[in-house]
Amino acid sequence: MQFKTVSAAAGPYDAALRVLPAGAPVRFCDQALQAAWQAHFGGDPLTLEHRQVLTLRLPLLGGFTTLLLAGFDAGVPAPMDAFRSLWARLGALLAECRASNVFLDALNEFSFASEAELLAQACAVLPLCEYTFDRYRTEKDPRVEHTVSVLADGALAPVLAEGASLAGAVMTARDLVNDIAETLTPAELARRCRDLGACHGFSVEVLDRAQCQALGMGLFLAVARGSALEPQFIVMRYRGGGAQPPIALVGKGITYDSGGLALKGSGMELMRYDMNGAAAVIGAMCAVADNALPRNVVAVVAACENMVDARSYRNGDVFPSMSGKTVYVRNTDAEGRLTMADAITYCVRKESPSEILEVAGLTGSVCNFYGKVCAAALTTDPALFDRIAALMPVTGEKYARMPDFPEYRELLKTPMADLNNAPEGGAGGILAGLFLASFHEDVPFLHVDFGAMPFVKSKSDCQGEGGTGFGVKTLYHYIKARGTDA
């Protein structure tokens, strides 16, 4: 989907969109649309309620267009969430009518956000309504190339481009999560990162098993041991901030998780999406580079499979980490935190970041507690969480902060080693976050457990069954805001 600014409707258009304040008489900013409406419905006192959408055919500029009229009440709670939801519905209707040439009337009659903010949101939602993953189907979904002409000042063209690029980054993450483990091996994930880096403008370095061994990544390599596929330690770097220390992103990159010797009893067909944290940081890097944000960013993915083999690491083993701390492996199905512990240490010691944001769909505990509403965060620096929380109206991605009381930290202790990777105690999400927080040294650190947010089993207006791309928008807007702070 491509967006461009125009000063007037030039037509003909397959569809036209107009979002009006709820309860206001129908009127248009574009003169041609207003004239066409007046000629056919000038005496109609029509108003629309909040989220009410009407569809009709209207003669316009020598042809006929499908006109979508929608009402919106800016006084509702969480108006930006409601605004995105409305645009998801409008995008789904556009997809149904297969409109390829669309006109969007001005979005300048709402006071809860600027015109630029509203346009950015609309452009970030509409392309997602077209998304489908049909790579392995012999009959593909039909593709329609859309051009959306937006009645707006030409100075707002970068806003449209930013929204579209962010939607593209979310779809990149969805593609990675949706692909199957047979295809998206650690080596294939590394290859795609290289291709994306070349396309969007960030560099990619991949460390092999021997290099990881030389760095002392005992935890990462222990997890990788049971797979016939070689592990890939992927480092992506974007330089937009001169001499500033980079913001570090770490994403869980388990391309398939059988549970290891602690074999999963059910749901293994979905374990291809255990790399959703990696997908989020990869997508975010694409958007950051596309929009030339003025910050340095490094993103790290320790990619491997957690499989069953004679060489698999065992429940009850002890392994050294890159940090020097030793870890007692109580549960081989708590593998993601092991790989990311070494990734966090790598960031601290090799990249000297200003802060580290680590993301993963990590524990069933968070899935069960927070459900499909929000992700969970744990931090050593409250300011990091405050910055994430402040972005929730902009991104629509919600987070709750988990506690880090000393009593929880006590549970990580074991007589066998410095740390226990999966202590008993019930608070699985908190304990996983505190385990990872043991490796950030003195760098401000935020852990995010996506929980159930990265994958859905049912279709909605702008979301098909499968990967959601959750986290991409948060990471992008976090880095964007930090560029402003610098």
Coordinates of C-alpha atoms in Angstrom, one line a residue:
M1 CA 0.0 0.0 0.0
Q2 CA 1.4 3.4 -1.1
F3 CA 0.4 6.7 0.4
K4 CA 0.7 10.2 -1.1
T5 CA -0.5 13.7 -0.3
V6 CA -2.8 15.5 -2.7
S7 CA -4.3 19.0 -2.6
A8 CA -7.6 17.9 -4.1
A9 CA -9.4 14.7 -5.3
A10 CA -8.4 14.1 -8.9
G11 CA -10.2 10.8 -9.4
P12 CA -11.6 8.5 -10.5
Y13 CA -11.4 6.5 -7.2
D14 CA -12.5 3.0 -6.3
A15 CA -13.2 4.2 -2.8
A16 CA -13.2 7.3 -0.7
L17 CA -13.0 7.5 3.1
R18 CA -14.3 10.2 5.4
V19 CA -14.1 10.1 9.3
L20 CA -16.3 12.7 11.0
P21 CA -16.8 13.7 14.6
A22 CA -19.7 11.7 15.9
G23 CA -23.0 13.7 15.8
A24 CA -21.7 16.2 13.3
P25 CA -23.5 16.8 10.0
V26 CA -21.9 15.0 7.0
R27 CA -19.5 17.4 5.2
F28 CA -16.2 17.0 3.3
C29 CA -13.0 19.0 3.2
D30 CA -12.5 18.1 -0.4
Q31 CA -14.6 20.4 -2.7
A32 CA -15.4 17.7 -5.3
L33 CA -16.6 15.3 -2.7
Q34 CA -18.6 18.0 -1.0
A35 CA -20.2 19.0 -4.3
A36 CA -21.1 15.4 -5.1
W37 CA -22.7 14.9 -1.7
Q38 CA -24.7 18.1 -1.9
A39 CA -25.9 17.2 -5.4
H40 CA -27.4 13.9 -4.2
F41 CA -27.9 14.1 -0.5
G42 CA -27.9 17.8 0.3
G43 CA -31.1 17.7 2.2
D44 CA -30.3 14.7 4.3
P45 CA -29.6 15.6 8.0
L46 CA -27.5 12.5 8.4
T47 CA -25.1 12.2 11.4
L48 CA -23.1 9.2 12.5
E49 CA -22.6 7.7 16.0
H50 CA -19.3 6.6 17.4
R51 CA -17.8 3.8 15.3
Q52 CA -20.8 3.7 13.0
V53 CA -19.8 3.0 9.4
L54 CA -22.0 3.6 6.4
T55 CA -21.1 2.4 2.8
L56 CA -22.8 3.8 -0.3
R57 CA -22.1 4.4 -4.0
L58 CA -21.6 8.0 -5.0
P59 CA -21.0 9.6 -8.5
L60 CA -17.6 11.4 -8.3
L61 CA -15.4 13.0 -10.9
G62 CA -16.9 11.2 -13.9
G63 CA -17.2 7.8 -12.3
F64 CA -18.6 6.0 -9.2
T65 CA -16.8 5.5 -5.9
T66 CA -17.6 3.4 -2.9
L67 CA -17.9 6.0 -0.1
L68 CA -17.1 4.9 3.5
L69 CA -18.4 7.3 6.1
A70 CA -17.5 6.8 9.7
G71 CA -18.3 8.5 13.0
F72 CA -15.8 8.9 15.8
D73 CA -16.2 10.3 19.3
A74 CA -12.9 11.7 20.6
G75 CA -14.3 11.8 24.1
V76 CA -14.2 8.1 24.7
P77 CA -11.7 6.5 27.1
A78 CA -8.4 5.7 25.3
P79 CA -9.3 7.5 22.1
M80 CA -6.2 6.5 20.2
D81 CA -7.0 2.8 20.8
A82 CA -10.5 3.4 19.6
F83 CA -9.2 5.4 16.6
R84 CA -6.9 2.5 15.6
S85 CA -9.7 0.1 16.0
L86 CA -11.9 2.1 13.7
W87 CA -9.2 2.2 11.0
A88 CA -8.8 -1.5 11.3
R89 CA -12.5 -1.9 10.5
L90 CA -12.2 0.6 7.6
G91 CA -9.2 -1.2 6.2
A92 CA -11.0 -4.5 6.3
L93 CA -13.9 -3.0 4.4
L94 CA -11.5 -1.6 1.8
A95 CA -9.9 -5.1 1.4
E96 CA -13.4 -6.6 0.9
C97 CA -14.3 -4.2 -1.9
R98 CA -10.8 -4.7 -3.5
A99 CA -10.3 -0.9 -4.0
S100 CA -7.0 -0.2 -5.6
N101 CA -7.2 3.6 -5.8
V102 CA -8.4 5.2 -2.6
F103 CA -9.0 8.8 -1.6
L104 CA -8.8 9.8 2.1
D105 CA -10.4 13.1 3.0
A106 CA -8.6 15.3 5.6
L107 CA -8.3 14.2 9.2
N108 CA -8.1 17.7 10.7
E109 CA -11.3 18.0 12.7
F110 CA -10.3 16.2 15.9
S111 CA -8.6 17.8 18.9
F112 CA -7.4 14.8 20.9
A113 CA -4.3 14.4 18.6
S114 CA -2.7 16.4 15.8
E115 CA -3.4 15.7 12.2
A116 CA 0.1 14.3 11.7
E117 CA -0.4 11.9 14.6
L118 CA -3.8 10.7 13.2
L119 CA -2.4 10.2 9.7
A120 CA 0.6 8.3 11.1
Q121 CA -1.8 5.9 12.9
A122 CA -4.1 5.5 9.9
C123 CA -1.1 4.7 7.6
A124 CA 0.3 2.2 10.1
V125 CA -3.0 0.3 10.4
L126 CA -4.4 0.2 6.9
P127 CA -1.6 -2.0 5.3
L128 CA -2.0 -4.5 8.1
C129 CA -5.6 -5.2 6.9
E130 CA -4.2 -6.7 3.7
Y131 CA -1.6 -8.9 5.3
T132 CA -1.8 -12.6 4.7
F133 CA 0.7 -15.5 5.0
D134 CA 0.0 -18.0 2.2
R135 CA 3.5 -19.1 1.4
Y136 CA 2.7 -22.8 1.7
R137 CA -0.7 -22.8 0.0
T138 CA -1.0 -23.7 -3.7
E139 CA -3.9 -21.2 -4.1
K140 CA -2.7 -17.8 -3.1
D141 CA -4.8 -15.0 -1.8
P142 CA -5.3 -12.4 -4.6
R143 CA -3.1 -9.3 -4.2
V144 CA -4.3 -5.8 -4.9
E145 CA -1.9 -2.9 -5.3
H146 CA -3.3 0.0 -3.3
T147 CA -2.6 3.7 -3.7
V148 CA -4.1 6.0 -1.1
S149 CA -4.3 9.7 -1.9
V150 CA -4.5 11.7 1.3
L151 CA -5.9 15.2 1.4
A152 CA -3.2 16.8 3.4
D153 CA -0.4 19.4 3.2
G154 CA 2.7 18.1 1.3
A155 CA 4.8 18.7 4.4
L156 CA 3.1 15.7 6.0
A157 CA 4.4 13.2 3.3
P158 CA 7.1 12.0 5.7
V159 CA 4.4 11.2 8.3
L160 CA 2.6 8.9 5.8
A161 CA 5.9 7.3 4.9
E162 CA 6.7 6.6 8.5
G163 CA 3.4 5.0 9.2
A164 CA 3.7 2.8 6.1
S165 CA 7.2 1.8 7.0
L166 CA 6.2 0.8 10.5
A167 CA 3.4 -1.3 9.1
G168 CA 5.9 -3.0 6.8
A169 CA 8.2 -3.7 9.8
V170 CA 5.3 -5.3 11.6
M171 CA 4.5 -7.4 8.6
T172 CA 8.2 -8.5 8.4
A173 CA 8.0 -9.7 12.0
R174 CA 4.7 -11.5 11.2
D175 CA 6.3 -13.3 8.3
L176 CA 9.2 -14.5 10.5
V177 CA 6.9 -15.7 13.2
N178 CA 4.5 -17.4 10.8
D179 CA 7.1 -19.3 8.9
I180 CA 7.8 -22.9 9.7
A181 CA 10.8 -24.2 11.5
E182 CA 11.8 -26.5 8.6
T183 CA 12.3 -23.4 6.5
L184 CA 13.3 -20.7 9.1
T185 CA 16.3 -22.5 10.6
P186 CA 19.0 -20.5 12.5
A187 CA 21.0 -20.2 9.3
E188 CA 18.0 -19.0 7.3
L189 CA 17.1 -16.4 10.0
A190 CA 20.7 -15.1 9.7
R191 CA 20.4 -15.0 5.9
R192 CA 17.2 -13.0 6.1
C193 CA 18.7 -10.6 8.5
R194 CA 21.5 -10.0 6.1
D195 CA 19.0 -9.4 3.3
L196 CA 16.9 -7.1 5.4
G197 CA 20.0 -5.2 6.5
A198 CA 21.1 -4.7 2.9
C199 CA 17.6 -3.6 1.9
H200 CA 16.9 -1.2 4.8
G201 CA 20.3 0.1 5.8
F202 CA 21.8 -1.7 8.8
S203 CA 24.9 -4.0 9.1
V204 CA 24.8 -7.6 10.1
E205 CA 27.5 -9.8 11.6
V206 CA 27.0 -13.5 12.3
L207 CA 29.2 -15.4 14.8
D208 CA 29.5 -19.1 14.4
R209 CA 29.8 -21.8 17.0
A210 CA 33.6 -21.6 17.2
Q211 CA 33.5 -17.8 17.7
C212 CA 30.8 -18.2 20.4
Q213 CA 32.9 -20.9 22.1
A214 CA 35.9 -18.5 22.1
L215 CA 33.7 -15.9 23.8
G216 CA 32.7 -18.3 26.5
M217 CA 29.0 -18.6 25.6
G218 CA 28.4 -21.8 27.5
L219 CA 24.7 -21.3 28.1
F220 CA 23.8 -20.5 24.4
L221 CA 25.9 -23.4 23.1
A222 CA 24.4 -25.8 25.7
V223 CA 20.9 -25.1 24.4
A224 CA 22.1 -25.5 20.8
R225 CA 23.9 -28.8 21.5
G226 CA 20.9 -31.0 20.8
S227 CA 20.2 -29.8 17.3
A228 CA 21.8 -30.9 14.1
L229 CA 21.6 -27.3 12.9
E230 CA 24.4 -24.9 13.6
P231 CA 23.7 -22.0 16.0
Q232 CA 23.9 -18.5 14.7
F233 CA 24.7 -15.5 16.9
I234 CA 23.3 -12.5 14.9
V235 CA 24.4 -8.9 15.6
M236 CA 22.7 -6.1 13.7
R237 CA 24.0 -2.6 14.0
Y238 CA 22.5 0.7 12.9
R239 CA 24.5 3.9 13.3
G240 CA 22.4 7.1 13.2
G241 CA 23.7 8.8 16.4
G242 CA 27.4 9.7 15.8
A243 CA 29.5 8.9 18.9
Q244 CA 26.6 8.1 21.2
P245 CA 26.6 4.6 22.9
P246 CA 24.0 2.4 21.3
I247 CA 20.7 1.3 22.6
A248 CA 20.8 -2.5 22.7
L249 CA 17.9 -4.8 21.8
V250 CA 18.0 -8.5 22.6
G251 CA 15.4 -10.8 21.2
K252 CA 14.8 -14.5 21.9
G253 CA 15.7 -16.5 18.8
I254 CA 14.7 -20.1 19.4
T255 CA 13.6 -21.1 15.9
Y256 CA 12.0 -24.3 17.3
D257 CA 11.5 -25.4 20.9
S258 CA 10.8 -29.0 21.6
G259 CA 11.5 -28.5 25.3
G260 CA 14.7 -30.5 25.0
L261 CA 14.9 -33.5 27.3
A262 CA 12.0 -31.8 29.3
L263 CA 9.9 -32.6 26.3
K264 CA 6.8 -30.6 25.9
G265 CA 3.6 -32.6 26.3
S266 CA 1.4 -30.5 24.0
G267 CA 1.3 -27.5 21.7
M268 CA 4.6 -28.3 19.9
E269 CA 3.1 -27.5 16.5
L270 CA 3.1 -23.8 17.7
M271 CA 6.8 -23.8 18.8
R272 CA 8.0 -22.4 15.5
Y273 CA 6.9 -19.0 16.9
D274 CA 9.3 -19.2 19.9
M275 CA 11.5 -16.7 18.1
N276 CA 8.9 -13.9 18.3
G277 CA 11.3 -11.7 20.4
A278 CA 13.8 -12.0 17.6
A279 CA 11.2 -11.1 15.0
A280 CA 10.3 -8.0 17.0
V281 CA 13.8 -6.6 17.2
I282 CA 14.5 -7.4 13.5
G283 CA 11.3 -5.6 12.5
A284 CA 12.2 -2.7 14.7
M285 CA 15.7 -2.4 13.1
C286 CA 14.0 -2.2 9.7
A287 CA 11.8 0.7 10.8
V288 CA 14.6 2.5 12.6
A289 CA 16.8 2.3 9.5
D290 CA 14.0 3.2 7.1
N291 CA 13.3 6.4 9.0
A292 CA 16.9 7.3 9.7
L293 CA 16.4 7.8 13.4
P294 CA 19.2 9.7 15.1
R295 CA 20.4 7.0 17.5
N296 CA 22.8 4.1 17.4
V297 CA 21.2 0.8 17.9
V298 CA 22.5 -2.8 18.2
A299 CA 20.2 -5.7 18.1
V300 CA 21.3 -9.2 19.1
V301 CA 19.7 -12.6 18.4
A302 CA 21.2 -15.8 19.7
A303 CA 19.5 -18.2 17.2
C304 CA 19.3 -21.9 17.7
E305 CA 16.9 -24.8 18.1
N306 CA 16.1 -26.6 21.4
M307 CA 16.0 -30.2 20.3
V308 CA 16.4 -33.8 21.6
D309 CA 19.5 -35.8 20.8
A310 CA 22.2 -37.8 22.4
R311 CA 24.1 -34.6 22.8
S312 CA 21.2 -32.6 24.3
Y313 CA 22.0 -30.7 27.5
R314 CA 20.4 -32.4 30.5
N315 CA 18.1 -31.4 33.4
G316 CA 20.5 -31.2 36.4
D317 CA 23.6 -30.1 34.4
V318 CA 25.6 -27.0 35.3
F319 CA 27.1 -24.7 32.6
P320 CA 29.2 -21.5 32.7
S321 CA 27.9 -18.3 31.1
M322 CA 29.8 -15.7 29.2
S323 CA 29.6 -13.5 32.3
G324 CA 31.4 -16.2 34.3
K325 CA 28.4 -17.0 36.4
T326 CA 27.4 -20.7 36.5
V327 CA 23.9 -21.9 36.0
Y328 CA 22.2 -25.0 37.2
V329 CA 19.7 -26.3 34.6
R330 CA 16.7 -27.5 36.5
N331 CA 14.6 -27.4 33.3
T332 CA 15.8 -27.7 29.7
D333 CA 12.5 -26.1 28.6
A334 CA 13.6 -22.9 30.3
E335 CA 16.1 -22.4 27.4
G336 CA 15.3 -19.0 26.1
R337 CA 16.6 -17.2 29.2
L338 CA 19.9 -19.2 28.9
T339 CA 20.5 -18.0 25.3
M340 CA 19.6 -14.5 26.1
A341 CA 21.8 -14.4 29.2
D342 CA 24.8 -14.8 27.0
A343 CA 23.4 -12.3 24.5
I344 CA 23.0 -9.7 27.3
T345 CA 26.5 -10.2 28.4
Y346 CA 27.8 -9.9 24.8
C347 CA 26.0 -6.5 24.6
V348 CA 27.4 -5.3 27.8
R349 CA 31.0 -6.3 27.1
K350 CA 31.3 -5.9 23.4
E351 CA 28.9 -3.1 22.5
S352 CA 29.0 -0.8 25.6
P353 CA 25.3 0.2 25.3
S354 CA 23.5 3.0 27.2
E355 CA 20.6 0.6 28.0
I356 CA 19.4 -2.9 27.2
L357 CA 15.8 -3.8 26.2
E358 CA 15.4 -7.6 26.1
V359 CA 12.1 -9.1 24.7
A360 CA 10.7 -12.6 24.4
G361 CA 7.6 -14.6 24.5
L362 CA 9.1 -16.4 27.4
T363 CA 6.8 -17.9 30.0
G364 CA 3.4 -19.6 30.3
S365 CA 3.1 -17.8 33.7
V366 CA 2.7 -14.4 31.9
C367 CA 0.3 -15.9 29.4
N368 CA -1.9 -17.2 32.1
F369 CA -1.8 -14.1 34.3
Y370 CA -2.2 -11.3 31.7
G371 CA -3.9 -13.2 28.9
K372 CA -4.4 -11.4 25.5
V373 CA -4.4 -7.9 27.0
C374 CA -0.8 -7.0 27.8
A375 CA 2.8 -8.1 28.1
A376 CA 4.8 -8.0 31.3
A377 CA 8.0 -6.0 32.1
L378 CA 10.6 -6.2 34.8
T379 CA 13.3 -3.6 35.2
T380 CA 16.3 -2.5 37.2
D381 CA 15.6 1.1 36.3
P382 CA 12.1 2.5 36.7
A383 CA 12.7 5.2 34.2
L384 CA 13.0 2.6 31.4
F385 CA 9.5 1.2 32.2
D386 CA 8.1 4.7 32.5
R387 CA 9.3 5.5 29.0
I388 CA 7.7 2.3 27.7
A389 CA 4.5 3.0 29.5
A390 CA 4.3 6.5 28.1
L391 CA 4.3 5.0 24.6
M392 CA 1.2 2.8 25.1
P393 CA -1.3 5.3 23.7
V394 CA 0.9 5.7 20.6
T395 CA 1.6 2.0 20.0
G396 CA -1.5 0.3 21.4
E397 CA 0.9 -2.3 22.8
K398 CA 0.3 -2.5 26.6
Y399 CA 2.6 -3.5 29.4
A400 CA 2.3 -4.2 33.1
R401 CA 5.3 -4.0 35.5
M402 CA 6.1 -7.1 37.5
P403 CA 7.6 -6.8 41.1
D404 CA 11.2 -7.6 41.9
F405 CA 11.0 -8.1 45.7
P406 CA 14.2 -9.6 47.3
E407 CA 12.2 -12.7 48.3
Y408 CA 11.9 -13.6 44.6
R409 CA 15.7 -13.2 44.1
E410 CA 16.3 -15.7 46.9
L411 CA 14.6 -18.4 44.9
L412 CA 17.2 -18.1 42.2
K413 CA 19.9 -19.4 44.6
T414 CA 21.0 -23.1 44.4
P415 CA 23.8 -25.0 46.1
M416 CA 24.7 -26.4 42.8
A417 CA 25.7 -23.2 41.0
D418 CA 25.4 -19.4 41.1
L419 CA 21.9 -19.4 39.6
N420 CA 19.0 -21.8 39.0
N421 CA 17.4 -21.4 35.6
A422 CA 13.9 -22.5 36.6
P423 CA 13.3 -22.4 40.4
E424 CA 10.2 -23.7 42.0
G425 CA 8.0 -21.0 43.5
G426 CA 5.1 -20.4 41.2
A427 CA 6.1 -16.9 40.0
G428 CA 7.6 -18.1 36.7
G429 CA 7.4 -14.9 34.8
I430 CA 9.0 -12.9 37.6
L431 CA 11.7 -15.5 38.2
A432 CA 12.6 -15.6 34.5
G433 CA 12.9 -11.8 34.4
L434 CA 15.1 -11.7 37.6
F435 CA 17.3 -14.5 36.1
L436 CA 18.0 -12.4 33.1
A437 CA 18.5 -9.3 35.2
S438 CA 21.4 -11.1 36.8
F439 CA 23.5 -10.5 33.6
H440 CA 23.1 -6.8 32.8
E441 CA 25.9 -5.7 35.1
D442 CA 25.7 -2.0 35.6
V443 CA 23.8 -1.2 32.4
P444 CA 20.1 0.0 32.8
F445 CA 18.0 -3.0 31.8
L446 CA 14.4 -3.8 30.9
H447 CA 13.0 -7.3 30.4
V448 CA 9.8 -7.8 28.5
D449 CA 7.9 -11.1 28.5
F450 CA 5.4 -10.8 25.6
G451 CA 3.4 -13.7 27.1
A452 CA 0.5 -14.5 24.8
M453 CA 0.6 -11.3 22.7
P454 CA 2.8 -12.4 19.7
F455 CA 0.3 -15.1 18.3
V456 CA -3.4 -15.3 17.9
K457 CA -5.7 -18.2 16.8
S458 CA -8.5 -16.2 15.3
K459 CA -8.8 -13.5 12.6
S460 CA -9.8 -9.9 13.3
D461 CA -10.0 -6.7 11.1
C462 CA -6.3 -6.1 10.8
Q463 CA -4.9 -9.3 12.2
G464 CA -5.0 -12.7 10.6
E465 CA -4.5 -16.0 12.4
G466 CA -0.8 -16.3 13.4
G467 CA 1.9 -13.8 14.3
T468 CA 1.0 -10.3 15.4
G469 CA 4.3 -8.5 15.2
F470 CA 3.8 -7.4 18.8
G471 CA 6.7 -5.3 20.1
V472 CA 7.9 -3.8 16.8
K473 CA 6.0 -0.5 17.3
T474 CA 7.1 -0.2 21.0
L475 CA 10.8 -0.7 20.2
Y476 CA 10.7 1.7 17.3
H477 CA 8.9 4.5 19.1
Y478 CA 11.1 3.9 22.2
I479 CA 14.3 4.5 20.0
K480 CA 12.6 7.4 18.3
A481 CA 11.8 9.1 21.6
R482 CA 15.3 8.5 22.9
G483 CA 16.7 10.2 19.8
T484 CA 14.7 13.3 20.8
D485 CA 16.0 13.0 24.4
A486 CA 19.6 12.8 23.4

